[in-house]
Short mmCIF file of N, CA and C in Angstrom, two decimals:
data_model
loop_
_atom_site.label_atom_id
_atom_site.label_comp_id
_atom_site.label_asym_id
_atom_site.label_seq_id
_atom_site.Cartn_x
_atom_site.Cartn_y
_atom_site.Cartn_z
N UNK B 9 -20.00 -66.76 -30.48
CA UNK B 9 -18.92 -67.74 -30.52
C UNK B 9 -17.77 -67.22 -29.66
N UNK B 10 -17.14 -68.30 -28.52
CA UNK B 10 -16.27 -67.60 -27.68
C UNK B 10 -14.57 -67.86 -28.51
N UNK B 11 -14.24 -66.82 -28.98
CA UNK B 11 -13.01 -66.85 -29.61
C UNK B 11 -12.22 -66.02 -28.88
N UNK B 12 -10.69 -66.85 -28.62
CA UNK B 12 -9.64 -65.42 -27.99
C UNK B 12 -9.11 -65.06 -28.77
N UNK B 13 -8.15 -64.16 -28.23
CA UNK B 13 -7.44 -62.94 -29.24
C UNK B 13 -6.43 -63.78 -30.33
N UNK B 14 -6.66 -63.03 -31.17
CA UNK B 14 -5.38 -63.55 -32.24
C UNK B 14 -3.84 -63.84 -31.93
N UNK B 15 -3.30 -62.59 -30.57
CA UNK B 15 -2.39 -62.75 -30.23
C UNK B 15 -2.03 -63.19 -29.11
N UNK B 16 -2.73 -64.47 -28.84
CA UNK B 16 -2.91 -65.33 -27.72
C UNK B 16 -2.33 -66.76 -28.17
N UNK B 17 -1.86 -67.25 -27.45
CA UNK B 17 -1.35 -68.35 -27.60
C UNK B 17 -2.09 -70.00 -26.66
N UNK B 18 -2.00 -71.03 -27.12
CA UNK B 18 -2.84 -72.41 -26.54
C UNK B 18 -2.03 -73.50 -26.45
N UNK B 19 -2.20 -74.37 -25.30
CA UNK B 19 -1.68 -75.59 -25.45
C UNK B 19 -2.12 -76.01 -26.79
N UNK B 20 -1.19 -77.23 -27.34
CA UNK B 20 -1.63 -77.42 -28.45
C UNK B 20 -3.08 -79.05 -28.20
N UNK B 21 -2.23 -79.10 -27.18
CA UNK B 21 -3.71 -80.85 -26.57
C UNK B 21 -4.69 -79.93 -26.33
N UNK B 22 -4.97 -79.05 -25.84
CA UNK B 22 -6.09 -78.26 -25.83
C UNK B 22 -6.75 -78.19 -26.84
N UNK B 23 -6.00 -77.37 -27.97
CA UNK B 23 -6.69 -76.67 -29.27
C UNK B 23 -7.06 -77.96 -29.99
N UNK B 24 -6.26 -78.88 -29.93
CA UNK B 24 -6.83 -80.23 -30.95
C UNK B 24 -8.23 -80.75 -30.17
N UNK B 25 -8.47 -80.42 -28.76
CA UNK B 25 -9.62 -81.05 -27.96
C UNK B 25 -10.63 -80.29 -28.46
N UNK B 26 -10.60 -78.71 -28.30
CA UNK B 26 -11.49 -77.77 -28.87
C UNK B 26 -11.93 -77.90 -29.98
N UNK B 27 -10.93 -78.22 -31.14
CA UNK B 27 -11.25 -78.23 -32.49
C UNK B 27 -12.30 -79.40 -32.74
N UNK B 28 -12.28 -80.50 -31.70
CA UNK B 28 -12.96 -81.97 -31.79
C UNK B 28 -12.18 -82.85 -32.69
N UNK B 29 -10.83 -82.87 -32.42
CA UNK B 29 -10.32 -83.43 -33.14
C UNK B 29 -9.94 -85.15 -32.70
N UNK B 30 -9.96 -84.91 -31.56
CA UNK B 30 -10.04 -85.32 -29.77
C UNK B 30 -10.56 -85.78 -29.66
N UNK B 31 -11.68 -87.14 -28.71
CA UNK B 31 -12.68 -86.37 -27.78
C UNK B 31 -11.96 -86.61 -26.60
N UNK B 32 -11.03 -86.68 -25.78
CA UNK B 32 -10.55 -86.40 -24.74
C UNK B 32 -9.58 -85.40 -24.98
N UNK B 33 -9.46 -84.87 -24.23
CA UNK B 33 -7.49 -84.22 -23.79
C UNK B 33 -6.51 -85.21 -23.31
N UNK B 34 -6.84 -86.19 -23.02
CA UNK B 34 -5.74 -86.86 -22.53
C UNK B 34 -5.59 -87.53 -23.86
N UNK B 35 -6.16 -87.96 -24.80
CA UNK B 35 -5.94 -88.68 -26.09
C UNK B 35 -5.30 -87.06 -26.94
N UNK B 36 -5.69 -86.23 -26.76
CA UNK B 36 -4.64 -85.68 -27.64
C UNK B 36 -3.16 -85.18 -26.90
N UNK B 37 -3.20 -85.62 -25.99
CA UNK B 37 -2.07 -85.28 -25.16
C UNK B 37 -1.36 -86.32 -25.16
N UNK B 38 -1.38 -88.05 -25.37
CA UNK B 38 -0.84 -88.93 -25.64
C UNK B 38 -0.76 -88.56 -27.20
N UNK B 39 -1.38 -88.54 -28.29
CA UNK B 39 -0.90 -87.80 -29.50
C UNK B 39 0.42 -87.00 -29.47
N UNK B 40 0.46 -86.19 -28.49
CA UNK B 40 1.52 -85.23 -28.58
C UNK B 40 2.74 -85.62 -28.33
N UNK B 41 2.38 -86.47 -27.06
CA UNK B 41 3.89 -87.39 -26.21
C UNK B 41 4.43 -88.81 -27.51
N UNK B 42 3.70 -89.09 -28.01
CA UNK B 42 4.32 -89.77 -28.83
C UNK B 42 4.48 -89.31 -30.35
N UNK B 43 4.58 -88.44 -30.91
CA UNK B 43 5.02 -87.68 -31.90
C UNK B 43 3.98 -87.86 -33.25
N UNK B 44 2.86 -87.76 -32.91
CA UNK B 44 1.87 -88.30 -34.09
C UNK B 44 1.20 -87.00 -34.88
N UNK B 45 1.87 -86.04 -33.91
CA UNK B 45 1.51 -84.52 -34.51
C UNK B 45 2.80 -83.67 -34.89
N UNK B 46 2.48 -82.95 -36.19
CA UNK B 46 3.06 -82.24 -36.90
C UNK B 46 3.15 -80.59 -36.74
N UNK B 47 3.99 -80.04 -36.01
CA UNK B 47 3.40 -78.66 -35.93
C UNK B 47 4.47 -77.61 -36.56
N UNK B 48 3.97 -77.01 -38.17
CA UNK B 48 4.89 -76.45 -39.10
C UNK B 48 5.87 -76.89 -39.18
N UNK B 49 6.03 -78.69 -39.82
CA UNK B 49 6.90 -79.40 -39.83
C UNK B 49 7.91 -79.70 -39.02
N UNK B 50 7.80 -80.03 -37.90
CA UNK B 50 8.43 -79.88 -36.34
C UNK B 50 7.69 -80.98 -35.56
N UNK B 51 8.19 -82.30 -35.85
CA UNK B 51 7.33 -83.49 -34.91
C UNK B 51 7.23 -82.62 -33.10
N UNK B 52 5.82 -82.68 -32.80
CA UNK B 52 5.76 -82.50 -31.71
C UNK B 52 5.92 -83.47 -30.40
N UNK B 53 6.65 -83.13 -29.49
CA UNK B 53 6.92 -84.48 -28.25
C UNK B 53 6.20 -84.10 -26.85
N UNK B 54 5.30 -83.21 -27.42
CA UNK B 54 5.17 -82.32 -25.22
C UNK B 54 3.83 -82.00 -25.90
N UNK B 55 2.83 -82.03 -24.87
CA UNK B 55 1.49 -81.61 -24.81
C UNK B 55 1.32 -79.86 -24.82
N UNK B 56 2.76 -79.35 -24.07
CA UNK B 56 2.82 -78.17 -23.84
C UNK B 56 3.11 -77.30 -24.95
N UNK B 57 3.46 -77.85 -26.39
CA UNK B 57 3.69 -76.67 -26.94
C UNK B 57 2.65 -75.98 -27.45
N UNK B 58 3.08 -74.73 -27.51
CA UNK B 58 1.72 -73.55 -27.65
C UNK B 58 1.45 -73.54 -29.73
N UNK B 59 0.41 -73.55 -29.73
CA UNK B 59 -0.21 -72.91 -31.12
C UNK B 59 -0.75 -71.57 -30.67
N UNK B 60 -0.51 -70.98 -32.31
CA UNK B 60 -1.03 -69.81 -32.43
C UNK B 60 -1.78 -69.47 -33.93
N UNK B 61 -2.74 -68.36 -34.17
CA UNK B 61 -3.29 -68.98 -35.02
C UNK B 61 -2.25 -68.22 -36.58
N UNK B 62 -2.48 -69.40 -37.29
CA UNK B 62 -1.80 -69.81 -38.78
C UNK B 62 -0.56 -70.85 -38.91
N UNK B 63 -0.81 -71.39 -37.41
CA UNK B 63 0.59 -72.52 -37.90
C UNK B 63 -0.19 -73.50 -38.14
N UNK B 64 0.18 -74.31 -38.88
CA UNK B 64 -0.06 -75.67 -39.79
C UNK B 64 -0.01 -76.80 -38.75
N UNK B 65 -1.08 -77.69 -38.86
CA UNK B 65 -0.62 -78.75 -38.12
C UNK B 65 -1.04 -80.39 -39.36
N UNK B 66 -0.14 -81.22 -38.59
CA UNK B 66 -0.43 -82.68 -39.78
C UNK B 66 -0.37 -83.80 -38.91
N UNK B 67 -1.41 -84.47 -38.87
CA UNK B 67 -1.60 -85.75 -38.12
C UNK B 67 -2.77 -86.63 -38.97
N UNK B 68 -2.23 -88.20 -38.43
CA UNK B 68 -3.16 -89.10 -39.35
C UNK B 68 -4.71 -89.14 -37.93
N UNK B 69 -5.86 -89.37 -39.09
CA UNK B 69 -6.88 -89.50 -38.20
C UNK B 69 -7.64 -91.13 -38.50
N UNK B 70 -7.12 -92.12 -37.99
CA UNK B 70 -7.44 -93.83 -38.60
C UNK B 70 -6.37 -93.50 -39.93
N UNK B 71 -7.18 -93.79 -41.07
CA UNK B 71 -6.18 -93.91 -42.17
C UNK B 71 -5.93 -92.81 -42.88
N UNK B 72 -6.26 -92.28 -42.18
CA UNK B 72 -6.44 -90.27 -43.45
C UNK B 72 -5.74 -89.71 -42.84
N UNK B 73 -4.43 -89.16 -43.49
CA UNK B 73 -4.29 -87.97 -43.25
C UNK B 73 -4.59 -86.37 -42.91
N UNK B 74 -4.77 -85.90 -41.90
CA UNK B 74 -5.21 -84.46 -41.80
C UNK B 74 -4.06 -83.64 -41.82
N UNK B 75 -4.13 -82.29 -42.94
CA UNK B 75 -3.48 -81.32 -42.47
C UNK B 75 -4.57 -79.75 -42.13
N UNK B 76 -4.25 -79.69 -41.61
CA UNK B 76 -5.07 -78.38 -41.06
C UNK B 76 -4.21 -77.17 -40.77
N UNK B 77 -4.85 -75.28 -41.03
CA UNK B 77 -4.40 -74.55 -40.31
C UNK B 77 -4.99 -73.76 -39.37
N UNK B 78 -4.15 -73.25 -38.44
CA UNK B 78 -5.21 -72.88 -37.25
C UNK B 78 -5.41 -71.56 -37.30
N UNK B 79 -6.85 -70.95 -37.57
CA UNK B 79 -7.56 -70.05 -37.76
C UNK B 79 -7.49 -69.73 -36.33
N UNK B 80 -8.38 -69.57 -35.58
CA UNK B 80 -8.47 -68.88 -33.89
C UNK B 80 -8.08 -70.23 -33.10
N UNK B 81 -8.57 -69.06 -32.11
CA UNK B 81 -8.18 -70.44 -30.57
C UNK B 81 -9.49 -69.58 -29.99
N UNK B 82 -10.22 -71.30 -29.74
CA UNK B 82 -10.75 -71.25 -28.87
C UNK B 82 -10.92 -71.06 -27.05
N UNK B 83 -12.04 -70.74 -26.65
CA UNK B 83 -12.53 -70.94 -25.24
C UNK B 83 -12.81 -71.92 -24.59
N UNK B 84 -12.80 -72.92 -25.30
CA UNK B 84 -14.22 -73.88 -24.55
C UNK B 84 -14.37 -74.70 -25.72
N UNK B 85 -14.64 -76.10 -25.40
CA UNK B 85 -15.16 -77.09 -26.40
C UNK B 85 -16.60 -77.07 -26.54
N UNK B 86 -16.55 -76.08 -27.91
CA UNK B 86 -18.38 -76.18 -28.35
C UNK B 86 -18.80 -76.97 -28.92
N UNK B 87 -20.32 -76.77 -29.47
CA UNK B 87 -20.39 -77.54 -30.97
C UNK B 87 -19.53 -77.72 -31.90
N UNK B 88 -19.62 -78.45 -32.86
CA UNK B 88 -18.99 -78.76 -33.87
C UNK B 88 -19.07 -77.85 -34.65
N UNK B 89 -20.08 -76.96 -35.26
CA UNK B 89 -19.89 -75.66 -36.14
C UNK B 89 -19.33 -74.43 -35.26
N UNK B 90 -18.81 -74.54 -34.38
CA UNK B 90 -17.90 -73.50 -33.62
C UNK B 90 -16.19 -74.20 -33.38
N UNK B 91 -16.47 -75.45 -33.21
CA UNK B 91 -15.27 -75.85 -33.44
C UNK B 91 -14.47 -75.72 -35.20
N UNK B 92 -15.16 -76.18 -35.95
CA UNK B 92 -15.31 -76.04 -37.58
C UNK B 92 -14.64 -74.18 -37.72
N UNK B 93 -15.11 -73.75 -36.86
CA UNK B 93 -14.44 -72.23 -37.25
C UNK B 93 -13.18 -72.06 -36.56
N UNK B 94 -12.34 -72.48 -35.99
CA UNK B 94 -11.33 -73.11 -35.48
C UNK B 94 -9.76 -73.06 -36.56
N UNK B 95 -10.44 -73.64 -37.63
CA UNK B 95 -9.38 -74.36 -38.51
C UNK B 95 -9.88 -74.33 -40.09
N UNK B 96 -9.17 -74.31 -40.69
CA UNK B 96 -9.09 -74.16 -42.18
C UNK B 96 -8.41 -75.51 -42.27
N UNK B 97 -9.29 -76.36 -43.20
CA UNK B 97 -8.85 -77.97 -43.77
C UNK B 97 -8.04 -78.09 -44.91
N UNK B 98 -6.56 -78.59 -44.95
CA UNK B 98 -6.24 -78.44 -46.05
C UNK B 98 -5.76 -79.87 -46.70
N UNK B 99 -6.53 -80.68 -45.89
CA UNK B 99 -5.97 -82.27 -46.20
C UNK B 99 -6.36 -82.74 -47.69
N UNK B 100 -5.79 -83.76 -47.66
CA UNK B 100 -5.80 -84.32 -49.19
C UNK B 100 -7.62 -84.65 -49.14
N UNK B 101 -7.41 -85.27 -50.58
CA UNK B 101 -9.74 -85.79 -50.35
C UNK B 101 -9.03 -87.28 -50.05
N UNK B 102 -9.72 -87.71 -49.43
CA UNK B 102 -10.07 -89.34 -48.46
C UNK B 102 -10.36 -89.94 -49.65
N UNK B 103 -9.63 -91.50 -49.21
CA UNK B 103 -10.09 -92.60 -50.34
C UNK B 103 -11.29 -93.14 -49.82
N UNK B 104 -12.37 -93.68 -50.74
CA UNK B 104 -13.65 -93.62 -50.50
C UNK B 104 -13.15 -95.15 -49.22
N UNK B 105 -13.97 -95.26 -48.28
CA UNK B 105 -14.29 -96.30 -47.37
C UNK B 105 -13.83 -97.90 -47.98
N UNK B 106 -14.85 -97.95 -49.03
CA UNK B 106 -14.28 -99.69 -49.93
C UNK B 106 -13.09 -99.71 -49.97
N UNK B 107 -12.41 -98.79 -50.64
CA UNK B 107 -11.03 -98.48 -50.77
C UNK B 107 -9.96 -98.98 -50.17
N UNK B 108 -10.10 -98.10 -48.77
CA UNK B 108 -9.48 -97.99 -47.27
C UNK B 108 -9.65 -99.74 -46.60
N UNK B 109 -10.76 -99.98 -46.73
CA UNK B 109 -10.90 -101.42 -46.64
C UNK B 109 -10.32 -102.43 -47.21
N UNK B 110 -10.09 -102.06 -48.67
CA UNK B 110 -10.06 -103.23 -49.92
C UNK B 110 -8.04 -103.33 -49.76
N UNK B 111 -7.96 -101.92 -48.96
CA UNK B 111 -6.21 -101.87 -49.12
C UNK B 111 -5.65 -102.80 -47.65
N UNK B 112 -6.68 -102.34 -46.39
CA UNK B 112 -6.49 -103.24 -45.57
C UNK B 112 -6.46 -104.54 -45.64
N UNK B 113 -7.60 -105.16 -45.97
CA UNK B 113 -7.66 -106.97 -46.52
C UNK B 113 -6.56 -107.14 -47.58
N UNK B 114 -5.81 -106.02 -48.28
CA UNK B 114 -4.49 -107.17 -49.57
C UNK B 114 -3.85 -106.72 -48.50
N UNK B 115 -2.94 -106.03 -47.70
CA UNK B 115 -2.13 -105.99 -47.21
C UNK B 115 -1.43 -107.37 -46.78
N UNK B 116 -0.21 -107.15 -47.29
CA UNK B 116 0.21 -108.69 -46.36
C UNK B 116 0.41 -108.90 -44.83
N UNK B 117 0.07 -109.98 -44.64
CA UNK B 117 -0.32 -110.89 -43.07
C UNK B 117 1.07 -111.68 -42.46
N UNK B 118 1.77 -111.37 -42.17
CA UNK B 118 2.46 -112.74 -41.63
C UNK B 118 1.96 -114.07 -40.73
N UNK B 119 1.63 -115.14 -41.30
CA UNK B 119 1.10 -116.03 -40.99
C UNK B 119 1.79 -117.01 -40.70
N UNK B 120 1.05 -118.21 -39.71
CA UNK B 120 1.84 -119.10 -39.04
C UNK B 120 0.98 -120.44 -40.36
N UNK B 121 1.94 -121.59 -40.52
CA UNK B 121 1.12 -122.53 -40.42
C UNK B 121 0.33 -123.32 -39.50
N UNK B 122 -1.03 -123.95 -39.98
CA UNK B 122 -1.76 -124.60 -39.18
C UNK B 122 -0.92 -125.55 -38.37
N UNK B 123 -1.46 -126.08 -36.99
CA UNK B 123 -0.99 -127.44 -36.39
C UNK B 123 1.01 -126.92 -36.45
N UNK B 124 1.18 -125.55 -36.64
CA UNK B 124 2.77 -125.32 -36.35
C UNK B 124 3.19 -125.13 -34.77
N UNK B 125 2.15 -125.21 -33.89
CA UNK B 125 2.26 -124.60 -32.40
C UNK B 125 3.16 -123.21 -32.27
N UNK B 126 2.97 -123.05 -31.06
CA UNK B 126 3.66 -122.14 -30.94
C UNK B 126 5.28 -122.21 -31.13
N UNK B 127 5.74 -120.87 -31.36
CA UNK B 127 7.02 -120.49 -32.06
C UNK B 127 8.15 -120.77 -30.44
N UNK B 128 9.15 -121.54 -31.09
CA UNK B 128 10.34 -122.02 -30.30
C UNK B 128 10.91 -120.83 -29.42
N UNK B 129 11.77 -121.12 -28.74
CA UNK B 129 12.44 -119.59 -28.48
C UNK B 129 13.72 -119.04 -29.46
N UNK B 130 14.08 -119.80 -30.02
CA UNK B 130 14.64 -119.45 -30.80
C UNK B 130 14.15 -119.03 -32.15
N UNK B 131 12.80 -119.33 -32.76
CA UNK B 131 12.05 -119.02 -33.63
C UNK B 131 11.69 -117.60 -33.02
N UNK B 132 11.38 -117.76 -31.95
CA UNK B 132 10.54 -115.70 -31.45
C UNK B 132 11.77 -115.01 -31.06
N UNK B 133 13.30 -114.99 -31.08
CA UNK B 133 14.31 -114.68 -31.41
C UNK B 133 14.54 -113.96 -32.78
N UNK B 134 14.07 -114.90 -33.18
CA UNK B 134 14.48 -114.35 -35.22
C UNK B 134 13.18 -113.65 -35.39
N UNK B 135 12.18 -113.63 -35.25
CA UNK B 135 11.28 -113.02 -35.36
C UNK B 135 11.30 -111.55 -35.01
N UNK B 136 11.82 -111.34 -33.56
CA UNK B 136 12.42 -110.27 -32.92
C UNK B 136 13.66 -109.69 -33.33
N UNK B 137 14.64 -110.01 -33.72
CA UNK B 137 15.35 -109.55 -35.07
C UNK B 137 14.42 -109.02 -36.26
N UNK B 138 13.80 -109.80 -36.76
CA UNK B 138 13.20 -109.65 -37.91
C UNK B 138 12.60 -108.04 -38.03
N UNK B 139 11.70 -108.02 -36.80
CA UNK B 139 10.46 -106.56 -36.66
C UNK B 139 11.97 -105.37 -35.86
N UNK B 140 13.10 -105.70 -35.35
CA UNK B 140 13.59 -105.02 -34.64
C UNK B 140 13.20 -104.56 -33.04
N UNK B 141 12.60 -105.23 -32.88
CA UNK B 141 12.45 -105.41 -31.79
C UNK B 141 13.00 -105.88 -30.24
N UNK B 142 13.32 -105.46 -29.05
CA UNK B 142 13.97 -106.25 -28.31
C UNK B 142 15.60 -106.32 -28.11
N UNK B 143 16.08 -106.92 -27.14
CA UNK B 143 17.25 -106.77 -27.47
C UNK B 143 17.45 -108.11 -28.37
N UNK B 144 18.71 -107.47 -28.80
CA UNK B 144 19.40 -108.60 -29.97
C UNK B 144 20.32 -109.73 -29.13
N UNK B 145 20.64 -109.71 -28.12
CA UNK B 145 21.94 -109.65 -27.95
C UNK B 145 22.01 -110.77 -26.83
#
């Protein structure tokens, strides 16, 4: 298993690619630029910041939360049981699938009525207020 030194340091879009957390680098590197990763409670904004291993990281993966800590840094994106040695899992247990589903379908919908056509401009005004969106003004 190609592991570097303990006292080596990694991009962190890297180490999430290695780990297979990924499957691109550029998807965990848009992860990074928009703040969807957690690194020892420190929203991350740059692809560039370095991990090292035992800092904590927390990001959602679809609807689950992951927290993970980082055991080594890898070489190279291996298999999955070399990536698996990577990281120590410390996320919550996952709501079973039905679940995750059954919470998606109640969620509320904002809905139009039938035969309402499309929204005025002054209706997609208030709407845009509404979500915060846009200018107000």
């Amino acid at each position: 298993m190609a592991v570097k030194e303990q006292t080596e340091k990694l991009r962190i879009d890297k180490w999430l690619w290695h780990a297979r957390f990924y499957k691109t680098r550029s998807l965990a590197s848009k992860a990074c630029q928009s703040g969807h990763i957690v690194l020892n409670g420190q929203s991350v904004s740059k692809a560039s910041v370095s991990v090292v291993a035992g800092d904590r990281l927390q990001f959602f993966q679809g609807p689950h939360l992951r927290v993970v800590e980082v055991v080594a840094l890898g070489e190279r994106r291996g298999p999955a049981p070399e990536a698996q040695a990577l990281y120590v899992d410390h996320s919550p247990p996952r709501m079973p699938k039905k679940e995750v589903a059954s919470d998606i379908r109640t969620a509320p919908v904002a809905e139009r009525e039938a035969g309402a056509g499309r929204p005025t401009k002054a209706e997609r005004r208030a709407l845009d207020r509404l979500r915060g969106d846009g200018d107000v003004g």
